[in-house]
Amino acid sequence: MNFSFDNERPIYVQLANMIKVSICNGTYESGSKLPSVRDLALSAKVNPNTLQKALFELEEEGLIFTERTNGKFVTTDKKIIEKTKNELAKSISENFKKEMNNIGLSLEEAILYLQNLGGKK
Amino acid sequence: MSLLEIKNLNKSYDDFKVLKDVNLKIEKGKIYGLLGKNGAGKSTLIKIINDLLTKDSGEVLFLGKEIGSFSKAHISYLPERTYLDKSMKVKEIVKYFSEFYSDFDCEKAKKLIKDLDLNIDKQISKMSKGMQEKLQLVLVMSREADLYILDEPLGGVDPATRDYILDTILSNFKEGSSLIISTHLISDIERILDEVIFIDKGEIKLTSGADQLREKENSSIDEIFRRSFKC
Amino acid sequence: MLRKLVKYDLKWIEKFMLIFYTITIIISILARISSNFTDTVAGNILYQILKATAISAFVSTFINALIRVLARFSLHSYKDESYLIHTLPVERKTVYNSKIVSSIVSMFISLVVILIGFLIVFLDTNMINAIKDIVNVSGVWIILGLALTVILESTFMILAGIIGMILGHKSNNNRMAKSVIIAIAMYFILQGVLLLLVYLFGLMDTDMNVLFTVTENLNVIDPMKKLLVVVDILYLLLVTIMYFVGKRQYSKGVNVE
């Protein structure tokens, strides 16, 4: 996880996003057990309470579930993970479009830049 | 029952009112930021909680009891100044703490001393001020206390050490215990706070959850503070 | 906890006093040795100088012991180290008690060292005979009574210093100055009152009257015994009251710097 935080937005929201990213890219595999709250908080260098709140949000969204005696696990439901990836991708794209527009480039021009990076057309 | 409860606390020095009718509740298991400018009354409030100053009126209750030897056994306090007997060596002060505090973890202290590159055989008077401050932090964080009160733990310290201090604080406080960090350097610590308390001119101006406040005002705690207390 | 506090207090006080004890004993021994050479002019001068030095070492040891114990109280109650002491998990009265105990013990040790030094320099057959005479007449009690008086006087000085500091530090400015003034005033006033009471007692009691009215050297020893008893009882009362006053005021709370 990338651990730099922006003090202007709620920390728990940023933490939740970071974990979502890790789930989407497979760092935390579907169905796998998450590190304990304490360990995760230590490695992210955050307040464990804030981490708890972030995990609670993720649980509400169905991305993780708690098995009372065993800890927290990533969902096995691949559809939810796809949906999350989709939402993240949309948000990143919209940010990209906004920033390109900001420097005076249209969406079509922006797409050309993407194509020049390589990958499927 | 709140861990610490302050009711209608007042304190004056001659004619000057340093604390005006302060009311606060500190709950278990949270990290509080006591934030205010220099001279706002943070240190005075903390000293009264730690029985270093007498209050004029009001109550300070720790788990329902008046401040005394009971509260002191469960509160670990890091003051702004060096309070150690400088003629002692590091290992002697570690022994001292373990003799007086039943919740002092000797092994943890020794490990932290090693991690921070402090020489356990060195006399405290021969250490630099920065090292003395680190030693004090080690001693305070090696106690398994219910409440840690840190008065300006990041003052006068370089950014790398600041990060290390924050890490040491986060990784070493007892699970379920609470922390009060008093500081005027808000942007450095705000990301680890659960709750914020704004104090200005001896009065509590605001108490709120940190993330709640960020969501509400759409900015950092530091920015909100500056806006609230423009000179 | 009290024992631990006293242990650390004594360590700090005696670490410093050791220098004075060493110097006192060495100079006393040197003075005694030089007393054997008083038949020569140079030898006599040397003896006189060493004798005077020894006496000033005795005085210096006493004064420094007093200052050192009061400094410990001040450092631990109001200065930087007080931030540690007042946050230890002990009652404030226990801190007070540890200072009282360690102060009295330290003064006692200093007095013993001074006595030893004094005997090293001055003990001779004349003195031994004089002491034997006194002991024969009125027993060893008079010696003990005198010793007790000296200890009580030292305790009285300590308490005057400590209470002076406690009261002086209740205000917000000029705390040290006020402490010194209160302590000195307390010492002289109470000392004066005590001596006055002894004098009045002496006038009323026919036995003791002897000491104050008759100029010839009659049997002074017995009236002296009675006088000592009166003095010691009054001193004991005084230091006891002072101890409790100090404890009460200190337990009410401190304002550190």
Coordinates of C-alpha atoms in Angstrom, one line a residue:
Chain A
M1 CA 0.0 0.0 0.0
N2 CA 1.1 3.5 -0.7
F3 CA 1.1 5.3 2.6
S4 CA 1.1 9.0 2.0
F5 CA -2.0 10.8 3.2
D6 CA -3.7 14.0 2.4
N7 CA -4.7 15.8 5.6
E8 CA -7.6 17.6 3.8
R9 CA -9.7 14.5 3.3
P10 CA -10.9 12.1 6.0
I11 CA -8.1 9.6 6.6
Y12 CA -10.4 6.6 6.9
V13 CA -11.7 7.3 3.4
Q14 CA -8.1 7.4 2.0
L15 CA -7.3 4.2 3.9
A16 CA -10.3 2.4 2.5
N17 CA -9.3 3.4 -1.0
M18 CA -5.8 2.1 -0.5
I19 CA -7.1 -1.2 0.6
K20 CA -9.6 -1.3 -2.3
V21 CA -6.6 -0.8 -4.6
S22 CA -4.7 -3.6 -3.0
I23 CA -7.7 -5.9 -3.4
C24 CA -8.2 -5.0 -7.0
N25 CA -4.6 -5.5 -8.0
G26 CA -4.4 -8.8 -6.2
T27 CA -2.1 -7.8 -3.3
Y28 CA -4.8 -9.0 -1.1
E29 CA -6.2 -11.9 -3.0
S30 CA -9.8 -12.8 -3.1
G31 CA -10.7 -15.0 -0.2
S32 CA -7.4 -14.4 1.6
K33 CA -7.0 -13.4 5.2
L34 CA -6.2 -9.7 5.9
P35 CA -3.4 -8.9 8.4
S36 CA -4.7 -8.1 11.8
V37 CA -5.9 -4.6 12.5
R38 CA -2.9 -3.9 14.7
D39 CA -0.4 -5.2 12.2
L40 CA -2.0 -3.4 9.3
A41 CA -2.2 -0.2 11.3
L42 CA 1.5 -0.5 12.2
S43 CA 2.6 -1.0 8.7
A44 CA 0.5 1.8 7.4
K45 CA 1.5 4.0 10.3
V46 CA -2.0 5.0 11.2
N47 CA -4.2 5.0 14.2
P48 CA -5.8 1.6 14.6
N49 CA -9.2 3.2 15.2
T50 CA -9.1 4.9 11.8
L51 CA -8.2 1.6 10.2
Q52 CA -11.1 0.0 12.0
K53 CA -13.4 2.6 10.5
A54 CA -12.0 2.1 7.0
L55 CA -12.5 -1.7 7.3
F56 CA -16.0 -1.1 8.5
E57 CA -16.8 0.9 5.4
L58 CA -15.3 -1.9 3.2
E59 CA -17.4 -4.4 5.1
E60 CA -20.5 -2.3 4.4
E61 CA -19.6 -2.4 0.7
G62 CA -19.2 -6.1 0.9
L63 CA -15.5 -6.2 -0.1
I64 CA -14.4 -7.8 3.2
F65 CA -16.1 -9.9 5.8
T66 CA -15.3 -10.8 9.4
E67 CA -15.2 -14.3 10.7
R68 CA -15.4 -13.7 14.4
T69 CA -12.7 -15.9 15.7
N70 CA -10.5 -15.9 12.6
G71 CA -10.2 -12.3 11.6
K72 CA -11.1 -10.4 8.4
F73 CA -11.1 -11.8 4.9
V74 CA -11.4 -10.5 1.4
T75 CA -14.6 -11.4 -0.3
T76 CA -14.7 -14.5 -2.5
D77 CA -17.4 -12.8 -4.6
K78 CA -15.4 -11.8 -7.7
K79 CA -18.3 -9.7 -9.0
I80 CA -18.0 -7.3 -6.1
I81 CA -14.2 -7.0 -6.7
E82 CA -14.9 -6.3 -10.5
K83 CA -17.5 -3.7 -9.5
T84 CA -15.0 -2.0 -7.2
K85 CA -12.3 -2.1 -9.9
N86 CA -14.8 -0.6 -12.3
E87 CA -15.7 2.2 -9.9
L88 CA -12.1 3.0 -9.3
A89 CA -11.3 3.0 -13.0
K90 CA -14.2 5.3 -13.7
S91 CA -13.0 7.7 -11.0
I92 CA -9.4 7.7 -12.2
S93 CA -10.6 8.2 -15.8
E94 CA -12.8 11.2 -14.8
N95 CA -9.8 12.7 -13.0
F96 CA -7.7 12.2 -16.0
K97 CA -10.2 13.8 -18.3
K98 CA -10.6 16.7 -15.9
E99 CA -6.9 17.3 -15.6
M100 CA -6.4 17.1 -19.4
N101 CA -9.2 19.5 -19.9
N102 CA -7.5 21.8 -17.4
I103 CA -4.5 22.2 -19.7
G104 CA -6.8 22.8 -22.6
L105 CA -6.9 19.3 -24.2
S106 CA -10.2 17.8 -25.4
L107 CA -11.1 14.2 -24.5
E108 CA -10.2 13.0 -28.1
E109 CA -6.8 14.6 -27.8
A110 CA -6.4 13.0 -24.4
I111 CA -7.2 9.6 -25.8
L112 CA -4.4 10.0 -28.4
Y113 CA -1.9 10.5 -25.5
L114 CA -3.2 7.2 -24.0
Q115 CA -2.8 5.4 -27.3
N116 CA 0.8 6.6 -27.6
L117 CA 1.5 4.9 -24.3
G118 CA 0.9 1.5 -26.0
G119 CA -1.6 -1.2 -25.3
K120 CA -4.7 -2.3 -27.3
K121 CA -6.5 0.2 -29.5
Chain B
M1 CA -17.3 6.1 32.9
S2 CA -14.9 8.4 31.2
L3 CA -11.2 7.8 31.6
L4 CA -10.6 11.4 32.4
E5 CA -13.2 14.0 33.2
I6 CA -12.6 17.7 33.7
K7 CA -15.4 19.8 35.1
N8 CA -15.6 23.5 35.4
L9 CA -11.8 23.9 35.8
N10 CA -10.5 27.4 36.5
K11 CA -6.9 28.5 37.1
S12 CA -5.5 32.0 37.4
Y13 CA -2.1 33.4 38.0
D14 CA -2.7 36.6 40.1
D15 CA -5.1 38.5 37.9
F16 CA -4.6 36.6 34.7
K17 CA -7.1 33.8 34.0
V18 CA -5.2 30.9 32.3
L19 CA -8.0 28.4 32.2
K20 CA -11.7 29.5 32.1
D21 CA -14.3 27.0 33.0
V22 CA -12.8 24.0 31.1
N23 CA -15.0 21.0 30.6
L24 CA -13.6 17.9 28.9
K25 CA -14.2 14.2 28.7
I26 CA -11.5 11.8 27.6
E27 CA -12.7 8.3 26.7
K28 CA -10.8 5.0 26.5
G29 CA -9.0 3.8 23.4
K30 CA -8.7 7.1 21.5
I31 CA -6.0 9.5 20.5
Y32 CA -6.7 13.1 21.3
G33 CA -5.0 16.2 19.9
L34 CA -5.0 19.1 22.3
L35 CA -4.4 21.8 19.8
G36 CA -3.8 25.5 20.5
K37 CA -1.4 28.3 20.1
N38 CA 1.5 28.9 22.5
G39 CA 0.1 30.4 25.6
A40 CA -3.4 29.0 25.0
G41 CA -3.4 27.1 28.3
K42 CA -2.5 23.6 27.0
S43 CA 0.5 23.1 29.3
T44 CA -1.3 24.5 32.3
L45 CA -4.2 22.1 31.7
I46 CA -1.8 19.2 31.4
K47 CA 0.1 20.2 34.5
I48 CA -3.1 20.4 36.6
I49 CA -4.1 16.9 35.4
N50 CA -0.6 15.7 36.5
D51 CA -0.8 17.4 39.9
L52 CA 2.0 19.8 39.2
L53 CA -0.2 22.9 39.6
T54 CA -3.1 23.5 41.9
K55 CA -6.5 24.4 40.5
D56 CA -8.5 27.3 41.7
S57 CA -11.9 25.5 41.3
G58 CA -13.4 22.6 39.4
E59 CA -12.8 18.9 39.4
V60 CA -10.4 16.6 37.6
L61 CA -11.4 13.0 37.9
F62 CA -9.5 9.9 36.6
L63 CA -11.9 6.9 36.5
G64 CA -14.1 8.8 38.9
K65 CA -11.4 9.5 41.4
E66 CA -9.6 12.8 42.3
I67 CA -6.0 13.1 41.0
G68 CA -3.7 11.3 43.4
S69 CA -1.4 8.3 43.6
F70 CA -4.0 6.2 41.9
S71 CA -4.2 8.3 38.8
K72 CA -0.4 8.7 38.7
A73 CA 0.0 5.0 38.6
H74 CA -2.1 4.8 35.4
I75 CA -1.0 8.0 33.6
S76 CA 2.3 8.2 31.7
Y77 CA 3.3 11.8 31.2
L78 CA 5.9 13.3 28.9
P79 CA 6.6 16.9 29.8
E80 CA 8.1 19.5 27.5
R81 CA 11.3 19.7 29.6
T82 CA 14.0 17.2 30.7
Y83 CA 13.0 16.0 34.1
L84 CA 15.5 13.3 34.7
D85 CA 18.3 13.3 37.3
K86 CA 21.2 14.2 35.0
S87 CA 23.8 12.7 37.2
M88 CA 22.3 9.2 36.6
K89 CA 23.2 6.9 33.8
V90 CA 20.7 5.6 31.3
K91 CA 20.6 2.2 32.9
E92 CA 20.1 3.7 36.3
I93 CA 17.1 5.7 35.3
V94 CA 15.6 2.6 33.6
K95 CA 16.0 0.8 37.0
Y96 CA 14.5 3.8 38.7
F97 CA 11.4 3.6 36.6
S98 CA 11.0 -0.1 37.0
E99 CA 11.3 0.3 40.8
F100 CA 8.5 2.9 41.0
Y101 CA 6.1 1.9 38.2
S102 CA 4.6 -1.6 38.3
D103 CA 3.5 -1.2 34.7
F104 CA 7.0 -0.4 33.4
D105 CA 8.3 -2.8 30.7
C106 CA 12.0 -3.0 31.2
E107 CA 12.7 -5.2 28.2
K108 CA 10.7 -2.9 25.9
A109 CA 12.6 0.1 27.2
K110 CA 16.0 -1.6 26.6
K111 CA 14.9 -2.5 23.1
L112 CA 13.8 1.0 22.3
I113 CA 17.0 2.4 23.7
K114 CA 19.0 0.2 21.4
D115 CA 16.8 1.1 18.4
L116 CA 17.2 4.8 19.0
D117 CA 21.0 4.4 19.3
L118 CA 21.2 5.5 22.9
N119 CA 24.1 4.3 25.0
I120 CA 22.8 2.6 28.1
D121 CA 26.0 3.3 30.0
K122 CA 26.1 6.9 29.3
Q123 CA 25.5 9.6 31.9
I124 CA 22.4 11.7 31.0
S125 CA 24.2 15.0 31.5
K126 CA 26.7 14.0 28.8
M127 CA 23.9 13.3 26.2
S128 CA 22.7 15.9 23.7
K129 CA 19.3 17.5 24.4
G130 CA 17.8 15.6 21.5
M131 CA 19.0 12.3 22.9
Q132 CA 17.7 13.2 26.4
E133 CA 14.3 13.9 24.8
K134 CA 14.3 10.6 23.0
L135 CA 15.2 8.8 26.3
Q136 CA 12.3 10.4 28.0
L137 CA 10.0 9.3 25.2
V138 CA 11.3 5.8 25.6
L139 CA 10.7 5.8 29.4
V140 CA 7.1 7.2 28.9
M141 CA 6.2 4.8 26.1
S142 CA 7.6 1.8 28.0
R143 CA 4.9 2.0 30.5
E144 CA 1.7 0.1 30.0
A145 CA -0.5 3.0 31.1
D146 CA -4.2 3.7 30.6
L147 CA -3.5 7.3 29.6
Y148 CA -0.5 8.8 27.9
I149 CA -0.1 12.5 28.0
L150 CA 2.6 13.9 25.7
D151 CA 3.3 17.7 25.9
E152 CA 4.8 18.9 22.6
P153 CA 6.6 15.6 21.8
L154 CA 7.7 16.9 18.4
G155 CA 9.0 20.3 19.4
G156 CA 12.4 21.3 18.3
V157 CA 13.0 18.1 16.5
D158 CA 14.0 17.5 12.8
P159 CA 11.4 16.0 10.4
A160 CA 13.0 12.5 10.3
T161 CA 13.0 12.3 14.0
R162 CA 9.4 13.6 14.1
D163 CA 8.3 10.6 11.9
Y164 CA 10.2 8.3 14.1
I165 CA 8.6 9.7 17.3
L166 CA 5.1 9.3 15.7
D167 CA 5.9 5.7 14.8
T168 CA 7.2 5.0 18.3
I169 CA 4.1 6.5 19.8
L170 CA 1.7 4.6 17.5
S171 CA 3.4 1.2 17.8
N172 CA 4.0 1.3 21.5
F173 CA 1.0 2.5 23.3
K174 CA -1.1 -0.2 25.0
E175 CA -4.1 -1.3 23.0
G176 CA -7.2 0.1 24.6
S177 CA -5.4 3.0 26.3
S178 CA -5.8 6.6 25.3
L179 CA -3.4 9.3 24.3
I180 CA -3.5 13.1 24.6
I181 CA -1.0 14.8 22.4
S182 CA -0.6 18.5 23.0
T183 CA 1.0 20.5 20.3
H184 CA 0.9 23.6 18.2
L185 CA 2.5 21.7 15.2
I186 CA -0.9 20.4 14.0
S187 CA -0.1 19.3 10.4
D188 CA 2.6 16.9 11.7
I189 CA 0.3 14.9 13.9
E190 CA -3.2 15.3 12.6
R191 CA -3.3 12.2 10.6
I192 CA -3.1 10.0 13.7
L193 CA -5.8 11.7 15.7
D194 CA -9.2 10.3 16.5
E195 CA -10.4 13.4 18.3
V196 CA -9.4 17.0 18.3
I197 CA -9.7 19.6 21.0
F198 CA -9.2 23.3 20.1
I199 CA -8.1 25.5 23.0
D200 CA -7.6 29.2 22.8
K201 CA -7.1 31.8 25.6
G202 CA -7.9 29.3 28.3
E203 CA -11.2 28.1 26.8
I204 CA -12.2 25.0 25.0
K205 CA -13.4 26.2 21.6
L206 CA -14.2 23.0 19.9
T207 CA -14.2 19.2 20.4
S208 CA -14.8 16.9 17.5
G209 CA -13.9 13.7 15.7
A210 CA -11.0 14.4 13.4
D211 CA -12.4 12.8 10.2
Q212 CA -15.8 14.2 11.0
L213 CA -14.4 17.7 11.1
R214 CA -12.5 17.1 7.8
E215 CA -15.7 15.9 6.1
K216 CA -17.7 18.8 7.5
E217 CA -15.2 21.6 6.6
N218 CA -13.6 19.9 3.6
S219 CA -10.1 20.8 4.7
S220 CA -7.3 19.8 7.0
I221 CA -7.4 20.2 10.7
D222 CA -4.5 22.5 10.5
E223 CA -6.3 24.7 8.0
I224 CA -9.5 24.7 10.1
F225 CA -7.5 25.7 13.1
R226 CA -5.8 28.6 11.3
R227 CA -9.1 29.9 10.0
S228 CA -10.7 29.7 13.5
F229 CA -7.9 31.5 15.3
K230 CA -6.6 34.1 12.9
C231 CA -4.7 36.8 14.8
Chain C
M1 CA 7.9 3.5 48.2
L2 CA 9.1 5.6 51.1
R3 CA 12.2 3.4 51.4
K4 CA 13.0 3.7 47.7
L5 CA 12.6 7.5 47.8
V6 CA 14.8 7.8 50.9
K7 CA 17.4 5.6 49.2
Y8 CA 17.7 7.8 46.2
D9 CA 17.7 11.0 48.4
L10 CA 20.5 9.7 50.6
K11 CA 22.5 8.6 47.5
W12 CA 22.3 12.1 46.0
I13 CA 23.0 13.9 49.3
E14 CA 25.9 11.7 50.4
K15 CA 27.6 11.5 47.0
F16 CA 28.3 15.2 47.5
M17 CA 29.0 15.2 51.2
L18 CA 31.6 12.5 50.8
I19 CA 34.1 15.1 49.7
F20 CA 33.5 17.1 52.8
Y21 CA 33.7 14.1 55.1
T22 CA 37.0 13.0 53.5
I23 CA 38.5 16.5 53.7
T24 CA 37.4 16.9 57.3
I25 CA 38.9 13.6 58.5
I26 CA 42.2 14.2 56.6
I27 CA 42.7 17.7 57.9
S28 CA 41.8 16.5 61.4
I29 CA 44.4 13.8 61.2
L30 CA 47.0 16.2 59.8
A31 CA 46.2 18.7 62.6
R32 CA 46.6 15.9 65.2
I33 CA 49.9 14.9 63.7
S34 CA 51.1 18.4 63.6
S35 CA 50.2 18.8 67.3
N36 CA 53.2 16.8 68.1
F37 CA 55.5 19.4 66.7
T38 CA 54.4 22.4 68.6
D39 CA 57.7 22.7 70.4
T40 CA 59.2 24.4 67.3
V41 CA 57.9 27.8 66.1
A42 CA 57.2 26.6 62.6
G43 CA 55.6 23.5 64.0
N44 CA 53.4 25.5 66.2
I45 CA 52.3 27.8 63.4
L46 CA 51.5 24.7 61.3
Y47 CA 49.5 23.2 64.1
Q48 CA 47.5 26.5 64.6
I49 CA 46.8 26.7 60.9
L50 CA 45.7 23.1 60.6
K51 CA 43.6 23.4 63.8
A52 CA 41.8 26.5 62.4
T53 CA 41.4 24.7 59.0
A54 CA 39.9 21.7 60.8
I55 CA 37.4 23.9 62.6
S56 CA 36.4 25.6 59.4
A57 CA 36.0 22.2 57.9
F58 CA 33.6 21.2 60.7
V59 CA 31.6 24.3 60.1
S60 CA 31.7 24.0 56.4
T61 CA 30.6 20.3 56.5
F62 CA 27.6 21.3 58.7
I63 CA 26.5 24.2 56.5
N64 CA 26.9 22.3 53.3
A65 CA 24.9 19.4 54.6
L66 CA 22.1 21.8 55.5
I67 CA 22.3 23.4 52.1
R68 CA 22.4 20.1 50.3
V69 CA 19.4 18.6 52.0
L70 CA 17.4 21.8 51.4
A71 CA 18.6 21.9 47.8
R72 CA 17.2 18.4 47.3
F73 CA 13.8 19.5 48.6
S74 CA 13.8 22.5 46.3
L75 CA 14.9 20.6 43.2
H76 CA 12.4 17.8 43.8
S77 CA 9.5 20.1 44.7
Y78 CA 9.7 23.0 42.3
K79 CA 12.4 22.6 39.6
D80 CA 12.6 20.4 36.5
E81 CA 13.0 17.1 38.5
S82 CA 9.7 17.9 40.3
Y83 CA 8.0 16.9 37.0
L84 CA 9.2 13.4 37.7
I85 CA 8.8 13.3 41.5
H86 CA 5.2 14.7 41.6
T87 CA 4.1 12.3 38.9
L88 CA 5.4 9.2 40.7
P89 CA 2.6 6.9 42.0
V90 CA 3.0 8.0 45.6
E91 CA 1.1 10.2 48.0
R92 CA 2.6 13.7 48.3
K93 CA 3.0 13.2 52.0
T94 CA 5.3 10.3 51.3
V95 CA 7.5 12.5 49.2
Y96 CA 7.6 14.9 52.1
N97 CA 8.4 12.2 54.6
S98 CA 11.2 10.9 52.4
K99 CA 12.8 14.4 52.4
I100 CA 12.4 14.7 56.2
V101 CA 13.9 11.3 56.9
S102 CA 16.8 11.6 54.4
S103 CA 17.5 15.2 55.7
I104 CA 17.6 14.2 59.4
V105 CA 19.7 11.1 58.6
S106 CA 22.2 13.1 56.5
M107 CA 22.5 15.8 59.1
F108 CA 23.1 13.1 61.7
I109 CA 25.9 11.5 59.6
S110 CA 27.5 14.9 59.2
L111 CA 27.4 15.6 62.9
V112 CA 29.0 12.2 63.6
V113 CA 31.8 13.0 61.1
I114 CA 32.3 16.4 62.7
L115 CA 32.4 14.7 66.1
I116 CA 35.0 12.2 65.0
G117 CA 37.0 15.0 63.4
F118 CA 36.8 17.0 66.6
L119 CA 37.9 14.0 68.7
I120 CA 40.8 13.3 66.4
V121 CA 42.0 16.9 66.8
F122 CA 41.3 17.6 70.4
L123 CA 40.9 14.4 72.4
D124 CA 43.5 14.3 75.1
T125 CA 43.7 13.0 78.7
N126 CA 42.3 16.3 80.1
M127 CA 39.2 16.0 78.0
I128 CA 38.8 12.3 78.8
N129 CA 39.1 13.0 82.5
A130 CA 36.6 15.8 82.3
I131 CA 34.1 13.6 80.5
K132 CA 34.7 10.8 83.1
D133 CA 33.9 13.3 85.9
I134 CA 30.7 14.4 84.3
V135 CA 29.6 10.8 83.6
N136 CA 30.4 9.9 87.2
V137 CA 28.3 12.7 88.6
S138 CA 25.2 12.5 86.5
G139 CA 25.5 9.5 84.3
V140 CA 25.8 9.1 80.6
W141 CA 22.4 10.8 80.2
I142 CA 23.8 14.3 80.1
I143 CA 26.0 13.4 77.1
L144 CA 23.0 11.9 75.3
G145 CA 20.9 14.9 76.2
L146 CA 23.4 17.2 74.7
A147 CA 23.6 15.0 71.6
L148 CA 19.8 15.0 71.3
T149 CA 19.8 18.8 71.6
V150 CA 22.2 19.2 68.7
I151 CA 20.2 16.8 66.6
L152 CA 17.0 18.5 67.4
E153 CA 18.5 21.9 66.6
S154 CA 19.6 20.6 63.2
T155 CA 16.1 19.1 62.6
F156 CA 14.7 22.5 63.6
M157 CA 16.9 24.2 61.0
I158 CA 15.9 21.7 58.3
L159 CA 12.2 22.2 59.0
A160 CA 12.5 26.0 59.1
G161 CA 14.1 25.8 55.6
I162 CA 11.5 23.3 54.3
I163 CA 8.5 25.2 55.6
G164 CA 10.0 28.4 54.4
M165 CA 10.2 27.0 50.9
I166 CA 6.7 25.5 51.0
L167 CA 5.1 28.8 52.1
G168 CA 7.3 30.9 49.9
H169 CA 6.4 28.9 46.8
K170 CA 2.7 29.4 47.4
S171 CA 2.9 32.7 45.7
N172 CA 3.7 33.3 42.0
N173 CA 6.7 35.6 42.0
N174 CA 9.9 36.0 44.0
R175 CA 9.4 32.6 45.3
M176 CA 13.0 31.8 46.4
A177 CA 13.5 35.2 48.0
K178 CA 10.3 34.8 49.9
S179 CA 11.2 31.3 50.9
V180 CA 14.6 32.4 52.3
I181 CA 13.0 35.3 54.2
I182 CA 10.3 33.2 55.7
A183 CA 12.8 30.5 56.7
I184 CA 15.2 32.8 58.4
A185 CA 12.4 34.8 60.1
M186 CA 10.9 31.5 61.3
Y187 CA 14.2 30.3 62.6
F188 CA 15.1 33.3 64.6
I189 CA 11.6 34.0 65.9
L190 CA 10.9 30.4 67.0
Q191 CA 14.4 30.0 68.4
G192 CA 13.9 33.2 70.4
V193 CA 10.6 32.1 71.7
L194 CA 12.1 28.7 72.7
L195 CA 14.9 30.3 74.5
L196 CA 12.5 32.7 76.2
L197 CA 10.4 29.8 77.4
V198 CA 13.5 28.0 78.7
Y199 CA 14.5 31.2 80.6
L200 CA 11.1 31.6 82.1
F201 CA 11.0 28.0 83.1
G202 CA 14.4 28.4 84.6
L203 CA 13.4 31.4 86.7
M204 CA 10.4 29.6 88.1
D205 CA 12.1 26.4 88.9
T206 CA 14.3 26.8 92.0
D207 CA 16.8 24.1 91.0
M208 CA 17.4 25.7 87.6
N209 CA 17.4 29.1 89.0
V210 CA 20.8 28.4 90.1
L211 CA 22.1 28.4 86.6
F212 CA 20.8 31.9 85.9
T213 CA 21.4 33.7 89.1
V214 CA 24.4 32.4 91.0
T215 CA 27.7 33.3 89.6
E216 CA 29.9 30.8 91.4
N217 CA 30.5 27.4 90.0
L218 CA 28.4 25.4 92.3
N219 CA 26.9 22.1 91.3
V220 CA 25.9 23.0 87.7
I221 CA 25.6 19.5 86.5
D222 CA 22.2 18.6 88.1
P223 CA 20.5 21.8 87.1
M224 CA 22.0 21.4 83.7
K225 CA 20.3 18.0 83.5
K226 CA 16.9 19.6 84.2
L227 CA 17.6 22.3 81.8
L228 CA 18.5 19.8 79.1
V229 CA 15.2 18.0 79.7
V230 CA 13.2 21.2 79.4
V231 CA 15.1 22.2 76.3
D232 CA 14.8 18.8 74.6
I233 CA 11.1 18.5 75.4
L234 CA 10.4 22.0 74.0
Y235 CA 12.4 21.3 70.9
L236 CA 10.7 18.0 70.4
L237 CA 7.3 19.7 70.6
L238 CA 8.4 22.5 68.3
V239 CA 9.8 20.2 65.5
T240 CA 6.8 17.9 65.8
I241 CA 4.4 20.8 65.3
M242 CA 6.6 22.1 62.4
Y243 CA 6.6 18.6 60.8
F244 CA 2.8 18.4 60.8
V245 CA 2.4 22.0 59.6
G246 CA 4.8 21.4 56.7
K247 CA 3.2 18.1 55.8
R248 CA -0.3 19.6 55.7
Q249 CA 0.8 22.6 53.6
Y250 CA 2.8 20.5 51.2
S251 CA 0.0 17.9 50.7
K252 CA -2.4 20.7 49.7
G253 CA -0.5 21.0 46.5
V254 CA 2.4 22.6 44.8
N255 CA 2.9 24.9 41.9
V256 CA 6.0 23.9 40.0
E257 CA 8.0 26.3 38.0

